[in-house]
Amino acid sequence: MIGSTIYRLAVCASTNDVAKTLAQAGAETGTVVIADEQTGGRGTKGRGWHSAKGRGLYASVILRPQRRDIALLPAAAGLAVSDAIKLATGLETRLKWPNDVVWHGRKIAGVLSEAAFLGSAASYVVVGIGINVRHGRRDFPAEIAPAATSLRLALRRLPDTAKLEAALWQALDVWFGKFAAGKKRDIIDAFESRLVYPVGSAVKVEREKESVTGTLRGLDAQARLILESDGRILLLTAAEIVTILPYSLPR
Ligand code: BTN
């Protein structure tokens, strides 16, 4: 069960790092580390995660998956965060591949998954979750403010944090349960149905050195983005993509 053991910290550098240390020391699957503040919060692609005291939910979950194919775990976590927000606040969020949780075009939560391998199998995975909860507009650093929002800003009132936490552990149980049971199609279908840019829409995918335009065809079982471009199918990994934008394909 997710959250059967919870370590609550006032402050740490990164809950993912604390969770990794605990995992290496043998902590069991489902163990959660949650902090009120992070001094070195980490995001995807080597970016930081703004983690001011008392503003966000900063949590990491230790998992010990029995499966080798862990690629869909971050997608399952994104779905769980979206469900938990709905359950606790009523807000409908969407997902921006690979696993940003978005409300009306602005990012409200993110997931950073980090795995340690023994040979080709994961000995543990740490799934880090950051949700913007009590931020006011001026709480975000200037560089992320235009693209970010919080539950408080979306609701125009302070959300119930205890309810959000309880909903998160519950939703993670549901989606990690599906993952453990091998229900890949359920994860892929749900993820596709909540995409900000829906399956069938035209998008421009920006990579480090070039961009490619095409029609979004969904996600494959390795959580890669399926893009049809000039009659060819491209399978794109999160690591190679900078951003995805809507696009009007020429007729
Ligand atoms: C992203 O860039 O979208 C992922 C953000 C993940 C942030 C969370 S906060 C809790 C955990 N600890 C970290 O240092 N990062 C993750």
CSV table of C-alpha atoms and ligand atoms in Angstrom, one decimal:
chain,number,residue,atom,x,y,z
A,1,MET,CA,0.0,0.0,0.0
A,2,ILE,CA,1.3,3.4,-0.9
A,3,GLY,CA,1.8,5.6,2.2
A,4,SER,CA,1.7,2.7,4.7
A,5,THR,CA,5.0,4.2,6.0
A,6,ILE,CA,5.4,8.0,5.6
A,7,TYR,CA,8.5,9.9,6.6
A,8,ARG,CA,7.6,13.6,7.1
A,9,LEU,CA,10.4,16.1,7.0
A,10,ALA,CA,10.4,19.8,7.6
A,11,VAL,CA,13.1,20.4,5.0
A,12,CYS,CA,15.5,18.4,2.8
A,13,ALA,CA,17.5,18.9,-0.4
A,14,SER,CA,15.3,16.6,-2.4
A,15,THR,CA,12.7,14.0,-1.3
A,16,ASN,CA,13.9,11.8,-4.2
A,17,ASP,CA,17.4,11.7,-2.8
A,18,VAL,CA,16.1,10.9,0.8
A,19,ALA,CA,13.9,8.2,-0.8
A,20,LYS,CA,16.9,6.7,-2.7
A,21,THR,CA,18.9,6.5,0.5
A,22,LEU,CA,16.0,4.8,2.3
A,23,ALA,CA,15.5,2.4,-0.7
A,24,GLN,CA,19.2,1.5,-0.6
A,25,ALA,CA,18.9,0.7,3.1
A,26,GLY,CA,16.0,-1.7,2.4
A,27,ALA,CA,12.8,0.5,2.8
A,28,GLU,CA,9.8,-1.4,1.5
A,29,THR,CA,7.7,-0.7,-1.5
A,30,GLY,CA,5.1,2.0,-1.0
A,31,THR,CA,7.2,4.0,1.5
A,32,VAL,CA,6.7,7.7,1.1
A,33,VAL,CA,9.0,10.7,1.9
A,34,ILE,CA,7.2,14.1,2.1
A,35,ALA,CA,8.8,17.4,2.9
A,36,ASP,CA,7.4,20.9,3.7
A,37,GLU,CA,10.4,22.5,1.8
A,38,GLN,CA,13.1,21.4,-0.5
A,39,THR,CA,16.4,23.3,-0.9
A,40,GLY,CA,17.5,21.4,-4.0
A,41,GLY,CA,14.2,20.2,-5.6
A,42,ARG,CA,14.9,18.6,-8.9
A,43,GLY,CA,12.8,18.5,-12.1
A,44,THR,CA,13.1,16.6,-15.4
A,45,LYS,CA,15.9,17.4,-17.9
A,46,GLY,CA,18.3,18.6,-15.2
A,47,ARG,CA,16.0,21.5,-14.3
A,48,GLY,CA,15.2,22.6,-10.7
A,49,TRP,CA,11.8,22.3,-9.1
A,50,HIS,CA,10.8,25.5,-7.2
A,51,SER,CA,10.0,24.1,-3.7
A,52,ALA,CA,9.3,27.0,-1.3
A,53,LYS,CA,8.3,26.2,2.2
A,54,GLY,CA,4.6,25.3,2.7
A,55,ARG,CA,3.6,26.1,-0.8
A,56,GLY,CA,3.7,22.8,-2.6
A,57,LEU,CA,3.3,19.1,-2.0
A,58,TYR,CA,6.8,17.6,-2.4
A,59,ALA,CA,6.7,13.8,-2.1
A,60,SER,CA,8.6,10.7,-3.3
A,61,VAL,CA,7.4,7.1,-3.4
A,62,ILE,CA,9.6,4.1,-3.3
A,63,LEU,CA,8.5,1.2,-5.5
A,64,ARG,CA,10.0,-2.2,-6.0
A,65,PRO,CA,8.4,-3.3,-9.3
A,66,GLN,CA,8.4,-7.0,-10.2
A,67,ARG,CA,8.2,-6.1,-13.9
A,68,ARG,CA,11.2,-5.3,-16.0
A,69,ASP,CA,9.3,-2.9,-18.3
A,70,ILE,CA,9.0,0.1,-16.1
A,71,ALA,CA,8.6,2.7,-18.9
A,72,LEU,CA,4.9,3.3,-18.2
A,73,LEU,CA,5.4,3.9,-14.5
A,74,PRO,CA,5.8,7.7,-14.8
A,75,ALA,CA,2.6,7.8,-17.0
A,76,ALA,CA,0.7,5.9,-14.3
A,77,ALA,CA,2.0,8.4,-11.7
A,78,GLY,CA,0.8,11.3,-13.9
A,79,LEU,CA,-2.7,9.7,-14.1
A,80,ALA,CA,-2.7,9.2,-10.4
A,81,VAL,CA,-1.8,12.9,-9.7
A,82,SER,CA,-4.6,14.0,-12.1
A,83,ASP,CA,-7.1,11.7,-10.4
A,84,ALA,CA,-6.1,12.8,-6.9
A,85,ILE,CA,-6.5,16.5,-7.9
A,86,LYS,CA,-10.0,15.7,-9.2
A,87,LEU,CA,-10.9,13.7,-6.1
A,88,ALA,CA,-9.7,16.3,-3.6
A,89,THR,CA,-10.6,19.5,-5.4
A,90,GLY,CA,-13.0,18.7,-8.3
A,91,LEU,CA,-10.5,20.3,-10.8
A,92,GLU,CA,-10.2,18.6,-14.2
A,93,THR,CA,-6.6,18.5,-15.3
A,94,ARG,CA,-5.0,17.3,-18.5
A,95,LEU,CA,-1.7,15.6,-19.2
A,96,LYS,CA,1.1,16.9,-21.3
A,97,TRP,CA,3.4,14.1,-22.5
A,98,PRO,CA,5.6,12.7,-20.9
A,99,ASN,CA,4.0,13.5,-17.5
A,100,ASP,CA,3.2,17.1,-16.8
A,101,VAL,CA,-0.2,17.8,-15.2
A,102,VAL,CA,-1.7,20.9,-16.7
A,103,TRP,CA,-4.8,23.0,-15.8
A,104,HIS,CA,-6.0,25.4,-18.5
A,105,GLY,CA,-2.6,25.3,-20.3
A,106,ARG,CA,-0.5,26.0,-17.2
A,107,LYS,CA,1.5,23.4,-15.3
A,108,ILE,CA,0.2,22.5,-11.9
A,109,ALA,CA,2.2,19.3,-11.1
A,110,GLY,CA,5.1,17.2,-12.4
A,111,VAL,CA,6.7,13.8,-11.9
A,112,LEU,CA,10.4,12.8,-11.8
A,113,SER,CA,11.0,9.1,-11.8
A,114,GLU,CA,14.4,7.7,-11.1
A,115,ALA,CA,15.3,4.0,-11.2
A,116,ALA,CA,18.3,2.0,-9.8
A,117,PHE,CA,19.1,-1.2,-11.8
A,118,LEU,CA,20.5,-4.5,-10.8
A,119,GLY,CA,21.4,-5.9,-14.2
A,120,SER,CA,18.5,-5.2,-16.5
A,121,ALA,CA,15.8,-5.2,-13.7
A,122,ALA,CA,15.0,-2.2,-11.5
A,123,SER,CA,15.9,-2.9,-7.9
A,124,TYR,CA,13.8,0.1,-7.0
A,125,VAL,CA,12.2,3.1,-8.6
A,126,VAL,CA,11.7,6.5,-6.8
A,127,VAL,CA,8.7,8.4,-8.2
A,128,GLY,CA,8.9,12.0,-7.2
A,129,ILE,CA,5.8,14.2,-7.3
A,130,GLY,CA,5.6,17.9,-7.1
A,131,ILE,CA,2.1,19.6,-6.9
A,132,ASN,CA,1.7,23.4,-6.8
A,133,VAL,CA,-0.7,23.8,-4.0
A,134,ARG,CA,-0.8,27.1,-2.1
A,135,HIS,CA,1.2,29.3,-4.5
A,136,GLY,CA,0.0,32.8,-5.1
A,137,ARG,CA,0.9,34.3,-8.5
A,138,ARG,CA,3.9,36.1,-7.0
A,139,ASP,CA,5.3,32.9,-5.4
A,140,PHE,CA,6.5,31.6,-8.7
A,141,PRO,CA,10.0,32.7,-10.0
A,142,ALA,CA,9.6,35.1,-13.0
A,143,GLU,CA,10.9,32.5,-15.5
A,144,ILE,CA,8.2,30.0,-14.8
A,145,ALA,CA,5.3,32.2,-13.7
A,146,PRO,CA,3.7,32.6,-17.1
A,147,ALA,CA,3.5,28.8,-17.6
A,148,ALA,CA,2.6,27.8,-14.0
A,149,THR,CA,-0.4,27.7,-11.7
A,150,SER,CA,-1.4,26.2,-8.4
A,151,LEU,CA,-4.5,24.5,-6.9
A,152,ARG,CA,-5.1,27.7,-4.8
A,153,LEU,CA,-5.0,29.9,-7.9
A,154,ALA,CA,-7.3,27.5,-9.9
A,155,LEU,CA,-9.8,27.1,-7.0
A,156,ARG,CA,-9.6,30.7,-5.7
A,157,ARG,CA,-9.4,29.3,-2.2
A,158,LEU,CA,-6.9,27.3,-0.2
A,159,PRO,CA,-7.2,23.5,-0.9
A,160,ASP,CA,-7.5,20.9,1.8
A,161,THR,CA,-4.0,19.5,1.9
A,162,ALA,CA,-4.8,16.4,4.0
A,163,LYS,CA,-7.5,15.5,1.6
A,164,LEU,CA,-5.1,15.9,-1.3
A,165,GLU,CA,-2.5,13.7,0.3
A,166,ALA,CA,-5.0,11.0,1.1
A,167,ALA,CA,-6.4,11.1,-2.4
A,168,LEU,CA,-2.9,10.9,-3.9
A,169,TRP,CA,-1.9,7.7,-2.0
A,170,GLN,CA,-5.2,6.2,-3.0
A,171,ALA,CA,-4.9,7.1,-6.6
A,172,LEU,CA,-1.3,5.9,-6.8
A,173,ASP,CA,-2.4,2.6,-5.4
A,174,VAL,CA,-5.0,2.3,-8.2
A,175,TRP,CA,-2.6,3.2,-11.0
A,176,PHE,CA,0.5,1.4,-9.7
A,177,GLY,CA,-1.8,-1.6,-9.2
A,178,LYS,CA,-2.8,-1.5,-12.9
A,179,PHE,CA,0.9,-1.3,-13.8
A,180,ALA,CA,1.8,-4.3,-11.5
A,181,ALA,CA,-1.1,-6.3,-13.1
A,182,GLY,CA,0.3,-5.6,-16.6
A,183,LYS,CA,-2.7,-3.5,-17.7
A,184,LYS,CA,-0.6,-1.4,-20.1
A,185,ARG,CA,-3.5,-0.7,-22.4
A,186,ASP,CA,-5.6,0.8,-19.5
A,187,ILE,CA,-2.7,3.2,-18.7
A,188,ILE,CA,-2.1,4.1,-22.4
A,189,ASP,CA,-5.8,4.6,-23.1
A,190,ALA,CA,-6.4,6.8,-20.1
A,191,PHE,CA,-3.3,8.8,-20.7
A,192,GLU,CA,-4.2,9.3,-24.4
A,193,SER,CA,-7.7,10.4,-23.4
A,194,ARG,CA,-6.3,13.2,-21.1
A,195,LEU,CA,-3.7,14.5,-23.5
A,196,VAL,CA,-3.6,18.3,-23.8
A,197,TYR,CA,-3.1,17.9,-27.6
A,198,PRO,CA,-5.4,15.0,-28.4
A,199,VAL,CA,-4.6,11.9,-30.5
A,200,GLY,CA,-5.3,12.9,-34.2
A,201,SER,CA,-4.2,16.5,-33.7
A,202,ALA,CA,-1.4,18.2,-35.6
A,203,VAL,CA,1.7,19.1,-33.5
A,204,LYS,CA,5.1,20.5,-33.8
A,205,VAL,CA,7.7,18.5,-31.8
A,206,GLU,CA,10.8,20.6,-31.0
A,207,ARG,CA,14.0,18.7,-30.4
A,208,GLU,CA,17.5,20.0,-29.5
A,209,LYS,CA,18.6,20.5,-33.1
A,210,GLU,CA,15.5,20.3,-35.3
A,211,SER,CA,11.7,20.2,-35.1
A,212,VAL,CA,9.3,17.8,-36.7
A,213,THR,CA,5.7,18.3,-37.5
A,214,GLY,CA,3.0,15.6,-37.8
A,215,THR,CA,-0.1,14.0,-36.5
A,216,LEU,CA,-0.1,12.7,-32.9
A,217,ARG,CA,-1.0,9.0,-32.9
A,218,GLY,CA,-0.7,8.3,-29.2
A,219,LEU,CA,1.7,6.4,-26.9
A,220,ASP,CA,3.3,3.0,-27.3
A,221,ALA,CA,4.0,0.4,-24.6
A,222,GLN,CA,7.4,2.0,-23.9
A,223,ALA,CA,5.7,5.4,-23.3
A,224,ARG,CA,7.1,6.8,-26.5
A,225,LEU,CA,5.2,9.4,-28.4
A,226,ILE,CA,3.9,8.0,-31.7
A,227,LEU,CA,4.1,10.7,-34.4
A,228,GLU,CA,3.1,10.3,-38.0
A,229,SER,CA,5.1,12.6,-40.2
A,230,ASP,CA,5.2,12.5,-44.0
A,231,GLY,CA,3.7,9.0,-44.0
A,232,ARG,CA,6.4,7.7,-41.6
A,233,ILE,CA,5.8,6.6,-38.0
A,234,LEU,CA,8.3,8.1,-35.6
A,235,LEU,CA,8.7,6.9,-32.0
A,236,LEU,CA,10.0,9.7,-29.8
A,237,THR,CA,11.4,9.4,-26.4
A,238,ALA,CA,11.0,12.0,-23.6
A,239,ALA,CA,14.8,12.5,-23.4
A,240,GLU,CA,15.0,13.8,-27.0
A,241,ILE,CA,12.1,16.3,-26.9
A,242,VAL,CA,12.2,19.8,-25.7
A,243,THR,CA,8.6,20.8,-26.2
A,244,ILE,CA,5.4,20.0,-28.1
A,245,LEU,CA,3.2,22.7,-29.6
A,246,PRO,CA,0.0,22.7,-31.6
A,247,TYR,CA,0.4,23.2,-35.3
A,248,SER,CA,-1.6,23.7,-38.5
A,249,LEU,CA,-0.5,21.1,-41.0
A,250,PRO,CA,-0.7,22.4,-44.6
A,251,ARG,CA,-3.5,20.9,-46.7
B,1,BTN,C1,9.1,18.1,-13.5
B,1,BTN,O1,10.1,18.7,-13.9
B,1,BTN,O2,8.0,18.2,-14.0
B,1,BTN,C2,9.2,17.1,-12.4
B,1,BTN,C3,9.1,17.8,-11.0
B,1,BTN,C4,9.2,16.8,-9.9
B,1,BTN,C5,9.3,17.5,-8.6
B,1,BTN,C6,9.2,16.6,-7.4
B,1,BTN,S1,9.0,17.4,-5.9
B,1,BTN,C7,9.3,16.0,-5.0
B,1,BTN,C8,10.4,15.2,-5.7
B,1,BTN,N1,11.7,15.7,-5.3
B,1,BTN,C9,12.4,16.3,-6.2
B,1,BTN,O3,13.5,16.8,-6.1
B,1,BTN,N2,11.7,16.3,-7.3
B,1,BTN,C10,10.4,15.7,-7.2
